[in-house]
């Protein structure tokens, strides 16, 4: 098994696209990139911890490749918005690909450049690619939110879903 860590706004909306793929063992909501050990959701919301909401994915590379995960990631985010994602604003919602090794770094950089070259977006691609830092699992009520609270999830996911449809529906990877 291997790990991948992605931040793309509210972690509630980042779980389902990965969770439904073959070869994915777990998708865990959590916090990373900051300076506070074991932060709580309330602490992260204060914008004083340096953390961003993220998902940690444990996957079988024999079934799904890291490059496939990158493609799924890009199609869940607005890579032109560095200050949050959709209705979620602030540094704790910034889009980041956290790499765990040189191979992931190279793949992430290549995929970001390919997206920029594709012309899908007129604005620059601003998603950051940074070395992974400790990942802290979020509180239990944040895990599998889309399954536990489908109506609230749908409401929170609406703007993202509209963006995905507008930008990716006719895109052939």
Tab-separated table of N, CA and C in Angstrom:
chain	number	residue	atom	x	y	z
A	1	UNK	N	0.826	-1.179	0.000
A	1	UNK	CA	0.000	0.000	0.000
A	1	UNK	C	0.877	1.251	0.000
A	2	UNK	N	0.339	2.314	-0.587
A	2	UNK	CA	1.010	3.612	-0.596
A	2	UNK	C	0.052	4.668	-0.077
A	3	UNK	N	0.608	5.858	0.210
A	3	UNK	CA	-0.171	6.983	0.724
A	3	UNK	C	-0.137	8.148	-0.251
A	4	UNK	N	-1.223	8.910	-0.240
A	4	UNK	CA	-1.294	10.182	-0.956
A	4	UNK	C	-2.042	11.144	-0.044
A	5	UNK	N	-1.661	12.419	-0.089
A	5	UNK	CA	-2.347	13.430	0.712
A	5	UNK	C	-2.678	14.611	-0.190
A	6	UNK	N	-3.971	14.952	-0.216
A	6	UNK	CA	-4.455	16.046	-1.048
A	6	UNK	C	-5.326	16.984	-0.228
A	7	UNK	N	-5.170	18.275	-0.467
A	7	UNK	CA	-6.055	19.288	0.107
A	7	UNK	C	-6.765	19.976	-1.048
A	8	UNK	N	-8.071	20.037	-0.939
A	8	UNK	CA	-8.851	20.649	-2.016
A	8	UNK	C	-10.106	21.304	-1.484
A	9	UNK	N	-9.957	22.082	-0.428
A	9	UNK	CA	-11.116	22.702	0.197
A	9	UNK	C	-11.662	21.797	1.283
A	10	UNK	N	-12.931	21.912	1.533
A	10	UNK	CA	-13.577	21.134	2.585
A	10	UNK	C	-13.320	19.645	2.389
A	11	UNK	N	-12.793	19.001	3.419
A	11	UNK	CA	-12.479	17.578	3.262
A	11	UNK	C	-13.722	16.727	3.103
A	12	UNK	N	-14.870	17.203	3.527
A	12	UNK	CA	-16.115	16.439	3.319
A	12	UNK	C	-16.307	16.119	1.837
A	13	UNK	N	-15.980	17.091	0.992
A	13	UNK	CA	-16.216	16.938	-0.449
A	13	UNK	C	-15.093	16.196	-1.162
A	14	UNK	N	-13.976	15.977	-0.494
A	14	UNK	CA	-12.837	15.329	-1.134
A	14	UNK	C	-12.804	13.817	-0.915
A	15	UNK	N	-13.639	13.308	-0.041
A	15	UNK	CA	-13.588	11.881	0.283
A	15	UNK	C	-14.260	11.034	-0.792
A	16	UNK	N	-15.484	11.347	-1.134
A	16	UNK	CA	-16.288	10.498	-2.015
A	16	UNK	C	-15.622	10.169	-3.356
A	17	UNK	N	-15.046	11.138	-4.058
A	17	UNK	CA	-14.471	10.802	-5.377
A	17	UNK	C	-13.378	9.739	-5.320
A	18	UNK	N	-12.625	9.717	-4.231
A	18	UNK	CA	-11.571	8.718	-4.075
A	18	UNK	C	-12.115	7.431	-3.474
A	19	UNK	N	-13.025	7.562	-2.533
A	19	UNK	CA	-13.582	6.434	-1.804
A	19	UNK	C	-14.269	5.430	-2.727
A	20	UNK	N	-14.746	5.907	-3.851
A	20	UNK	CA	-15.515	5.053	-4.760
A	20	UNK	C	-14.661	4.387	-5.830
A	21	UNK	N	-13.347	4.515	-5.750
A	21	UNK	CA	-12.452	3.955	-6.760
A	21	UNK	C	-11.912	2.593	-6.336
A	22	UNK	N	-11.768	1.667	-7.280
A	22	UNK	CA	-11.114	0.401	-6.938
A	22	UNK	C	-9.651	0.654	-6.576
A	23	UNK	N	-9.149	-0.094	-5.640
A	23	UNK	CA	-7.759	0.034	-5.227
A	23	UNK	C	-7.535	1.012	-4.094
A	24	UNK	N	-8.594	1.699	-3.679
A	24	UNK	CA	-8.493	2.617	-2.547
A	24	UNK	C	-8.850	1.841	-1.284
A	25	UNK	N	-7.944	1.822	-0.336
A	25	UNK	CA	-8.169	1.099	0.911
A	25	UNK	C	-8.903	1.980	1.916
A	26	UNK	N	-8.388	3.202	2.155
A	26	UNK	CA	-9.061	4.145	3.052
A	26	UNK	C	-8.882	5.567	2.544
A	27	UNK	N	-9.842	6.411	2.900
A	27	UNK	CA	-9.749	7.854	2.676
A	27	UNK	C	-10.121	8.493	4.012
A	28	UNK	N	-9.172	9.189	4.600
A	28	UNK	CA	-9.346	9.755	5.931
A	28	UNK	C	-9.284	11.272	5.866
A	29	UNK	N	-10.262	11.929	6.478
A	29	UNK	CA	-10.262	13.386	6.585
A	29	UNK	C	-9.335	13.801	7.718
A	30	UNK	N	-8.591	14.887	7.506
A	30	UNK	CA	-7.698	15.352	8.550
A	30	UNK	C	-7.104	16.711	8.251
A	31	UNK	N	-6.037	17.012	8.977
A	31	UNK	CA	-5.380	18.313	8.901
A	31	UNK	C	-3.885	18.101	8.696
A	32	UNK	N	-3.276	18.987	7.906
A	32	UNK	CA	-1.837	18.897	7.678
A	32	UNK	C	-1.302	20.247	7.221
A	33	UNK	N	0.009	20.370	7.275
A	33	UNK	CA	0.673	21.555	6.765
A	33	UNK	C	0.914	22.649	7.781
A	34	UNK	N	0.502	22.433	9.019
A	34	UNK	CA	0.624	23.479	10.021
A	34	UNK	C	1.648	23.185	11.094
A	35	UNK	N	1.621	24.001	12.144
A	35	UNK	CA	2.624	23.909	13.216
A	35	UNK	C	2.052	23.439	14.555
A	36	UNK	N	0.759	23.203	14.641
A	36	UNK	CA	0.132	22.761	15.888
A	36	UNK	C	-0.037	21.245	15.851
A	37	UNK	N	0.432	20.565	16.895
A	37	UNK	CA	0.276	19.113	16.969
A	37	UNK	C	-1.156	18.771	17.366
A	38	UNK	N	-1.697	17.744	16.723
A	38	UNK	CA	-3.044	17.240	17.024
A	38	UNK	C	-4.098	18.341	17.098
A	39	UNK	N	-4.230	19.141	16.035
A	39	UNK	CA	-5.200	20.238	16.076
A	39	UNK	C	-6.635	19.717	16.060
A	40	UNK	N	-7.521	20.531	16.579
A	40	UNK	CA	-8.951	20.229	16.503
A	40	UNK	C	-9.545	21.030	15.347
A	41	UNK	N	-10.719	20.641	14.952
A	41	UNK	CA	-11.439	21.364	13.900
A	41	UNK	C	-11.598	22.835	14.285
A	42	UNK	N	-11.986	23.081	15.523
A	42	UNK	CA	-12.193	24.452	15.989
A	42	UNK	C	-10.897	25.258	15.914
A	43	UNK	N	-9.768	24.649	16.235
A	43	UNK	CA	-8.482	25.346	16.143
A	43	UNK	C	-8.147	25.675	14.689
A	44	UNK	N	-8.347	24.723	13.796
A	44	UNK	CA	-8.028	24.941	12.387
A	44	UNK	C	-8.884	26.076	11.821
A	45	UNK	N	-10.129	26.163	12.245
A	45	UNK	CA	-11.021	27.229	11.759
A	45	UNK	C	-10.549	28.629	12.148
A	46	UNK	N	-9.705	28.746	13.179
A	46	UNK	CA	-9.234	30.064	13.619
A	46	UNK	C	-8.161	30.641	12.697
A	47	UNK	N	-7.653	29.855	11.770
A	47	UNK	CA	-6.597	30.276	10.834
A	47	UNK	C	-5.287	30.599	11.555
A	48	UNK	N	-5.060	30.009	12.715
A	48	UNK	CA	-3.838	30.279	13.470
A	48	UNK	C	-2.926	29.057	13.579
A	49	UNK	N	-3.351	27.921	13.046
A	49	UNK	CA	-2.565	26.687	13.172
A	49	UNK	C	-1.676	26.421	11.965
A	50	UNK	N	-1.963	27.077	10.847
A	50	UNK	CA	-1.243	26.808	9.603
A	50	UNK	C	-1.737	25.579	8.873
A	51	UNK	N	-2.657	24.837	9.472
A	51	UNK	CA	-3.147	23.604	8.861
A	51	UNK	C	-4.200	23.872	7.791
A	52	UNK	N	-4.301	22.929	6.878
A	52	UNK	CA	-5.363	22.931	5.888
A	52	UNK	C	-6.101	21.603	5.996
A	53	UNK	N	-7.387	21.640	5.670
A	53	UNK	CA	-8.150	20.394	5.633
A	53	UNK	C	-7.644	19.572	4.453
A	54	UNK	N	-7.485	18.277	4.662
A	54	UNK	CA	-6.931	17.413	3.625
A	54	UNK	C	-7.484	15.999	3.781
A	55	UNK	N	-7.199	15.172	2.794
A	55	UNK	CA	-7.531	13.758	2.879
A	55	UNK	C	-6.257	12.941	2.687
A	56	UNK	N	-6.157	11.888	3.478
A	56	UNK	CA	-5.067	10.924	3.346
A	56	UNK	C	-5.660	9.677	2.709
A	57	UNK	N	-5.060	9.252	1.618
A	57	UNK	CA	-5.556	8.110	0.862
A	57	UNK	C	-4.533	6.987	0.948
A	58	UNK	N	-5.003	5.829	1.362
A	58	UNK	CA	-4.173	4.624	1.338
A	58	UNK	C	-4.658	3.813	0.149
A	59	UNK	N	-3.748	3.524	-0.766
A	59	UNK	CA	-4.145	2.872	-2.017
A	59	UNK	C	-3.169	1.782	-2.426
A	60	UNK	N	-3.679	0.898	-3.264
A	60	UNK	CA	-2.874	-0.200	-3.810
A	60	UNK	C	-2.397	0.224	-5.194
A	61	UNK	N	-1.107	0.521	-5.364
A	61	UNK	CA	-0.608	0.993	-6.658
A	61	UNK	C	-0.673	-0.056	-7.762
A	62	UNK	N	-0.917	-1.295	-7.393
A	62	UNK	CA	-1.097	-2.325	-8.419
A	62	UNK	C	-2.487	-2.235	-9.045
A	63	UNK	N	-3.401	-1.529	-8.374
A	63	UNK	CA	-4.778	-1.396	-8.856
A	63	UNK	C	-5.052	0.009	-9.390
A	64	UNK	N	-4.562	1.015	-8.684
A	64	UNK	CA	-4.753	2.409	-9.092
A	64	UNK	C	-3.435	3.146	-8.888
A	65	UNK	N	-3.013	3.842	-9.923
A	65	UNK	CA	-1.722	4.530	-9.874
A	65	UNK	C	-1.851	5.907	-9.231
A	66	UNK	N	-0.759	6.425	-8.732
A	66	UNK	CA	-0.744	7.779	-8.172
A	66	UNK	C	-1.163	8.798	-9.226
A	67	UNK	N	-0.745	8.591	-10.466
A	67	UNK	CA	-1.136	9.522	-11.530
A	67	UNK	C	-2.653	9.515	-11.741
A	68	UNK	N	-3.297	8.368	-11.529
A	68	UNK	CA	-4.764	8.321	-11.596
A	68	UNK	C	-5.376	9.143	-10.466
A	69	UNK	N	-4.790	9.050	-9.283
A	69	UNK	CA	-5.277	9.840	-8.150
A	69	UNK	C	-5.135	11.331	-8.435
A	70	UNK	N	-4.038	11.719	-9.057
A	70	UNK	CA	-3.852	13.123	-9.417
A	70	UNK	C	-4.952	13.595	-10.367
A	71	UNK	N	-5.286	12.782	-11.339
A	71	UNK	CA	-6.342	13.156	-12.288
A	71	UNK	C	-7.678	13.331	-11.564
A	72	UNK	N	-7.979	12.441	-10.641
A	72	UNK	CA	-9.212	12.564	-9.853
A	72	UNK	C	-9.150	13.847	-9.029
A	73	UNK	N	-8.007	14.100	-8.416
A	73	UNK	CA	-7.838	15.304	-7.598
A	73	UNK	C	-8.143	16.569	-8.400
A	74	UNK	N	-7.488	16.715	-9.553
A	74	UNK	CA	-7.676	17.942	-10.338
A	74	UNK	C	-9.150	18.156	-10.673
A	75	UNK	N	-9.860	17.082	-10.914
A	75	UNK	CA	-11.256	17.200	-11.334
A	75	UNK	C	-12.213	17.433	-10.162
A	76	UNK	N	-11.682	17.624	-8.953
A	76	UNK	CA	-12.512	17.939	-7.784
A	76	UNK	C	-12.295	19.359	-7.286
A	77	UNK	N	-11.332	20.071	-7.848
A	77	UNK	CA	-10.935	21.366	-7.307
A	77	UNK	C	-10.999	22.456	-8.365
A	78	UNK	N	-10.940	23.696	-7.886
A	78	UNK	CA	-10.706	24.831	-8.767
A	78	UNK	C	-9.235	25.171	-8.613
A	79	UNK	N	-8.400	24.711	-9.527
A	79	UNK	CA	-6.961	24.897	-9.377
A	79	UNK	C	-6.497	26.333	-9.608
A	80	UNK	N	-7.431	27.234	-9.934
A	80	UNK	CA	-7.093	28.641	-10.154
A	80	UNK	C	-7.383	29.498	-8.929
A	81	UNK	N	-7.846	28.901	-7.851
A	81	UNK	CA	-8.238	29.642	-6.646
A	81	UNK	C	-7.331	29.252	-5.477
A	82	UNK	N	-6.403	30.113	-5.140
A	82	UNK	CA	-5.448	29.828	-4.068
A	82	UNK	C	-5.984	30.160	-2.678
A	83	UNK	N	-7.129	30.814	-2.610
A	83	UNK	CA	-7.616	31.336	-1.327
A	83	UNK	C	-8.794	30.569	-0.776
A	84	UNK	N	-8.932	29.320	-1.168
A	84	UNK	CA	-10.018	28.477	-0.698
A	84	UNK	C	-10.616	27.729	-1.868
A	85	UNK	N	-11.732	27.086	-1.614
A	85	UNK	CA	-12.401	26.340	-2.664
A	85	UNK	C	-13.902	26.549	-2.521
A	86	UNK	N	-14.474	27.113	-3.586
A	86	UNK	CA	-15.911	27.309	-3.671
A	86	UNK	C	-16.392	28.170	-2.507
A	87	UNK	N	-17.347	27.731	-1.717
A	87	UNK	CA	-17.852	28.579	-0.629
A	87	UNK	C	-16.920	28.592	0.582
A	88	UNK	N	-15.940	27.726	0.616
A	88	UNK	CA	-15.019	27.639	1.752
A	88	UNK	C	-13.804	28.517	1.491
A	89	UNK	N	-13.616	29.539	2.306
A	89	UNK	CA	-12.570	30.523	2.057
A	89	UNK	C	-11.526	30.484	3.168
A	90	UNK	N	-10.299	30.780	2.812
A	90	UNK	CA	-9.226	30.882	3.789
A	90	UNK	C	-8.132	29.862	3.562
A	91	UNK	N	-7.008	30.079	4.258
A	91	UNK	CA	-5.835	29.228	4.077
A	91	UNK	C	-6.082	27.785	4.492
A	92	UNK	N	-7.038	27.544	5.361
A	92	UNK	CA	-7.314	26.169	5.770
A	92	UNK	C	-8.080	25.390	4.706
A	93	UNK	N	-8.442	26.060	3.625
A	93	UNK	CA	-9.121	25.399	2.505
A	93	UNK	C	-8.312	25.503	1.203
A	94	UNK	N	-7.060	25.864	1.293
A	94	UNK	CA	-6.248	26.061	0.085
A	94	UNK	C	-5.983	24.731	-0.614
A	95	UNK	N	-5.842	24.761	-1.930
A	95	UNK	CA	-5.552	23.528	-2.661
A	95	UNK	C	-4.056	23.212	-2.662
A	96	UNK	N	-3.725	22.004	-2.195
A	96	UNK	CA	-2.326	21.581	-2.116
A	96	UNK	C	-2.228	20.089	-2.403
A	97	UNK	N	-1.234	19.724	-3.171
A	97	UNK	CA	-0.841	18.324	-3.307
A	97	UNK	C	0.387	18.159	-2.424
A	98	UNK	N	0.278	17.328	-1.396
A	98	UNK	CA	1.389	17.065	-0.490
A	98	UNK	C	2.074	15.778	-0.945
A	99	UNK	N	3.315	15.888	-1.390
A	99	UNK	CA	4.022	14.702	-1.872
A	99	UNK	C	4.800	14.031	-0.746
A	100	UNK	N	4.883	12.703	-0.829
A	100	UNK	CA	5.556	11.909	0.197
A	100	UNK	C	6.931	11.411	-0.243
A	101	UNK	N	7.237	11.552	-1.524
A	101	UNK	CA	8.547	11.136	-2.025
A	101	UNK	C	8.817	11.862	-3.343
A	102	UNK	N	10.011	11.696	-3.845
A	102	UNK	CA	10.409	12.392	-5.071
A	102	UNK	C	9.556	11.969	-6.277
A	103	UNK	N	9.193	10.710	-6.328
A	103	UNK	CA	8.360	10.219	-7.431
A	103	UNK	C	7.001	10.925	-7.451
A	104	UNK	N	6.396	11.080	-6.275
A	104	UNK	CA	5.117	11.796	-6.206
A	104	UNK	C	5.300	13.268	-6.574
A	105	UNK	N	6.391	13.865	-6.137
A	105	UNK	CA	6.650	15.273	-6.470
A	105	UNK	C	6.735	15.463	-7.976
A	106	UNK	N	7.510	14.638	-8.627
A	106	UNK	CA	7.687	14.744	-10.079
A	106	UNK	C	6.345	14.534	-10.796
A	107	UNK	N	5.594	13.524	-10.367
A	107	UNK	CA	4.295	13.252	-10.987
A	107	UNK	C	3.335	14.428	-10.790
A	108	UNK	N	3.331	15.014	-9.593
A	108	UNK	CA	2.448	16.149	-9.311
A	108	UNK	C	2.836	17.362	-10.156
A	109	UNK	N	4.124	17.644	-10.252
A	109	UNK	CA	4.581	18.778	-11.062
A	109	UNK	C	4.220	18.576	-12.530
A	110	UNK	N	4.415	17.364	-13.035
A	110	UNK	CA	4.074	17.072	-14.426
A	110	UNK	C	2.574	17.222	-14.668
A	111	UNK	N	1.777	16.733	-13.731
A	111	UNK	CA	0.328	16.809	-13.923
A	111	UNK	C	-0.157	18.251	-13.854
A	112	UNK	N	0.444	19.057	-12.981
A	112	UNK	CA	0.067	20.475	-12.906
A	112	UNK	C	0.420	21.186	-14.208
A	113	UNK	N	1.589	20.879	-14.753
A	113	UNK	CA	1.998	21.501	-16.015
A	113	UNK	C	1.087	21.052	-17.157
A	114	UNK	N	0.732	19.779	-17.170
A	114	UNK	CA	-0.169	19.272	-18.214
A	114	UNK	C	-1.527	19.960	-18.130
A	115	UNK	N	-2.009	20.181	-16.919
A	115	UNK	CA	-3.280	20.887	-16.757
A	115	UNK	C	-3.153	22.315	-17.260
A	116	UNK	N	-2.072	22.994	-16.912
A	116	UNK	CA	-1.850	24.363	-17.392
A	116	UNK	C	-1.788	24.407	-18.912
A	117	UNK	N	-1.116	23.427	-19.506
A	117	UNK	CA	-0.970	23.375	-20.964
A	117	UNK	C	-2.258	22.994	-21.682
A	118	UNK	N	-3.190	22.375	-20.975
A	118	UNK	CA	-4.423	21.881	-21.605
A	118	UNK	C	-5.350	22.989	-22.077
A	119	UNK	N	-5.251	24.161	-21.460
A	119	UNK	CA	-6.120	25.263	-21.844
A	119	UNK	C	-7.526	25.190	-21.263
A	120	UNK	N	-7.777	24.245	-20.371
A	120	UNK	CA	-9.102	24.141	-19.757
A	120	UNK	C	-9.428	25.413	-18.978
A	121	UNK	N	-8.416	25.978	-18.324
A	121	UNK	CA	-8.605	27.175	-17.518
A	121	UNK	C	-7.839	28.339	-18.135
A	122	UNK	N	-8.481	29.499	-18.168
A	122	UNK	CA	-7.823	30.700	-18.690
A	122	UNK	C	-6.873	31.302	-17.656
A	123	UNK	N	-7.226	31.162	-16.373
A	123	UNK	CA	-6.403	31.696	-15.296
A	123	UNK	C	-5.259	30.733	-14.984
A	124	UNK	N	-4.202	31.234	-14.338
A	124	UNK	CA	-3.072	30.360	-13.982
A	124	UNK	C	-3.470	29.282	-12.972
A	125	UNK	N	-2.800	28.159	-13.037
A	125	UNK	CA	-2.988	27.070	-12.072
A	125	UNK	C	-2.146	27.429	-10.848
A	126	UNK	N	-2.797	27.578	-9.694
A	126	UNK	CA	-2.116	28.057	-8.491
A	126	UNK	C	-2.025	27.008	-7.379
A	127	UNK	N	-2.520	25.819	-7.630
A	127	UNK	CA	-2.436	24.744	-6.634
A	127	UNK	C	-0.975	24.524	-6.267
A	128	UNK	N	-0.708	24.487	-4.969
A	128	UNK	CA	0.655	24.301	-4.481
A	128	UNK	C	1.022	22.816	-4.446
A	129	UNK	N	2.305	22.540	-4.586
A	129	UNK	CA	2.847	21.187	-4.442
A	129	UNK	C	3.930	21.294	-3.385
A	130	UNK	N	3.678	20.653	-2.237
A	130	UNK	CA	4.542	20.814	-1.071
A	130	UNK	C	4.893	19.464	-0.458
A	131	UNK	N	6.034	19.401	0.239
A	131	UNK	CA	6.367	18.152	0.932
A	131	UNK	C	5.343	17.865	2.024
A	132	UNK	N	5.028	16.596	2.195
A	132	UNK	CA	4.068	16.190	3.227
A	132	UNK	C	4.624	16.495	4.603
A	133	UNK	N	3.716	16.845	5.474
A	133	UNK	CA	4.008	17.059	6.884
A	133	UNK	C	3.130	16.100	7.670
A	134	UNK	N	3.274	16.050	8.976
A	134	UNK	CA	2.416	15.130	9.738
A	134	UNK	C	0.935	15.342	9.415
A	135	UNK	N	0.233	14.243	9.291
A	135	UNK	CA	-1.199	14.261	8.995
A	135	UNK	C	-1.925	13.870	10.273
A	136	UNK	N	-2.871	14.704	10.672
A	136	UNK	CA	-3.644	14.463	11.894
A	136	UNK	C	-5.086	14.154	11.521
A	137	UNK	N	-5.544	12.992	11.921
A	137	UNK	CA	-6.909	12.574	11.611
A	137	UNK	C	-7.916	13.513	12.273
A	138	UNK	N	-8.928	13.888	11.485
A	138	UNK	CA	-9.998	14.746	12.001
A	138	UNK	C	-10.914	13.951	12.925
A	139	UNK	N	-11.720	14.666	13.652
A	139	UNK	CA	-12.677	14.075	14.573
A	139	UNK	C	-13.602	13.103	13.830
A	140	UNK	N	-14.131	12.127	14.561
A	140	UNK	CA	-14.937	11.067	13.968
A	140	UNK	C	-16.135	11.552	13.170
A	141	UNK	N	-16.765	12.619	13.601
A	141	UNK	CA	-17.961	13.078	12.876
A	141	UNK	C	-17.642	13.631	11.492
A	142	UNK	N	-16.363	13.902	11.215
A	142	UNK	CA	-15.966	14.357	9.876
A	142	UNK	C	-15.697	13.188	8.924
A	143	UNK	N	-15.486	12.003	9.439
A	143	UNK	CA	-15.143	10.849	8.607
A	143	UNK	C	-16.390	10.346	7.869
A	144	UNK	N	-16.224	10.060	6.582
A	144	UNK	CA	-17.323	9.537	5.742
A	144	UNK	C	-18.566	10.411	5.816
A	145	UNK	N	-18.362	11.714	5.863
A	145	UNK	CA	-19.479	12.649	6.036
A	145	UNK	C	-20.540	12.479	4.957
A	146	UNK	N	-20.102	12.210	3.733
A	146	UNK	CA	-21.069	12.082	2.638
A	146	UNK	C	-22.021	10.904	2.844
A	147	UNK	N	-21.583	9.894	3.584
A	147	UNK	CA	-22.435	8.739	3.880
A	147	UNK	C	-23.337	9.010	5.084
A	148	UNK	N	-22.784	9.665	6.096
A	148	UNK	CA	-23.508	9.892	7.346
A	148	UNK	C	-24.552	11.004	7.243
A	149	UNK	N	-24.277	12.008	6.426
A	149	UNK	CA	-25.130	13.191	6.322
A	149	UNK	C	-25.358	13.555	4.853
A	150	UNK	N	-26.018	12.680	4.095
A	150	UNK	CA	-26.112	12.892	2.643
A	150	UNK	C	-26.801	14.200	2.242
A	151	UNK	N	-27.807	14.632	2.977
A	151	UNK	CA	-28.502	15.865	2.599
A	151	UNK	C	-27.608	17.090	2.820
A	152	UNK	N	-26.970	17.174	3.963
A	152	UNK	CA	-26.087	18.307	4.227
A	152	UNK	C	-24.866	18.256	3.304
A	153	UNK	N	-24.372	17.057	3.038
A	153	UNK	CA	-23.263	16.914	2.101
A	153	UNK	C	-23.649	17.459	0.731
A	154	UNK	N	-24.821	17.080	0.239
A	154	UNK	CA	-25.285	17.539	-1.079
A	154	UNK	C	-25.376	19.064	-1.116
A	155	UNK	N	-25.867	19.652	-0.053
A	155	UNK	CA	-25.975	21.109	0.028
A	155	UNK	C	-24.595	21.756	-0.001
A	156	UNK	N	-23.657	21.233	0.782
A	156	UNK	CA	-22.303	21.772	0.832
A	156	UNK	C	-21.514	21.495	-0.450
A	157	UNK	N	-21.891	20.482	-1.176
A	157	UNK	CA	-21.179	20.055	-2.384
A	157	UNK	C	-21.733	20.720	-3.651
A	158	UNK	N	-22.833	21.433	-3.542
A	158	UNK	CA	-23.539	21.938	-4.723
A	158	UNK	C	-22.684	22.829	-5.615
A	159	UNK	N	-22.008	23.828	-5.056
A	159	UNK	CA	-21.196	24.726	-5.882
A	159	UNK	C	-20.037	23.977	-6.532
A	160	UNK	N	-19.438	23.054	-5.792
A	160	UNK	CA	-18.349	22.249	-6.343
A	160	UNK	C	-18.861	21.383	-7.489
A	161	UNK	N	-20.022	20.749	-7.285
A	161	UNK	CA	-20.600	19.881	-8.314
A	161	UNK	C	-20.897	20.663	-9.593
A	162	UNK	N	-21.391	21.881	-9.455
A	162	UNK	CA	-21.667	22.718	-10.630
A	162	UNK	C	-20.376	23.059	-11.360
A	163	UNK	N	-19.321	23.378	-10.614
A	163	UNK	CA	-18.023	23.695	-11.206
A	163	UNK	C	-17.461	22.479	-11.943
A	164	UNK	N	-17.549	21.326	-11.308
A	164	UNK	CA	-17.044	20.093	-11.927
A	164	UNK	C	-17.776	19.826	-13.238
A	165	UNK	N	-19.087	19.965	-13.211
A	165	UNK	CA	-19.867	19.724	-14.424
A	165	UNK	C	-19.474	20.703	-15.523
A	166	UNK	N	-19.335	21.962	-15.170
A	166	UNK	CA	-18.996	22.995	-16.151
A	166	UNK	C	-17.623	22.784	-16.779
A	167	UNK	N	-16.640	22.386	-15.969
A	167	UNK	CA	-15.263	22.316	-16.462
A	167	UNK	C	-14.796	20.928	-16.888
A	168	UNK	N	-15.419	19.883	-16.374
A	168	UNK	CA	-14.872	18.558	-16.609
A	168	UNK	C	-15.803	17.598	-17.333
A	169	UNK	N	-17.086	17.950	-17.462
A	169	UNK	CA	-18.043	17.003	-18.027
A	169	UNK	C	-17.641	16.498	-19.420
A	170	UNK	N	-17.155	17.393	-20.258
A	170	UNK	CA	-16.797	17.001	-21.619
A	170	UNK	C	-15.307	16.767	-21.816
A	171	UNK	N	-14.565	16.802	-20.713
A	171	UNK	CA	-13.112	16.636	-20.802
A	171	UNK	C	-12.788	15.153	-20.899
A	172	UNK	N	-11.946	14.827	-21.838
A	172	UNK	CA	-11.490	13.439	-22.010
A	172	UNK	C	-10.033	13.370	-21.609
A	173	UNK	N	-9.768	12.783	-20.438
A	173	UNK	CA	-8.398	12.735	-19.901
A	173	UNK	C	-7.481	11.892	-20.750
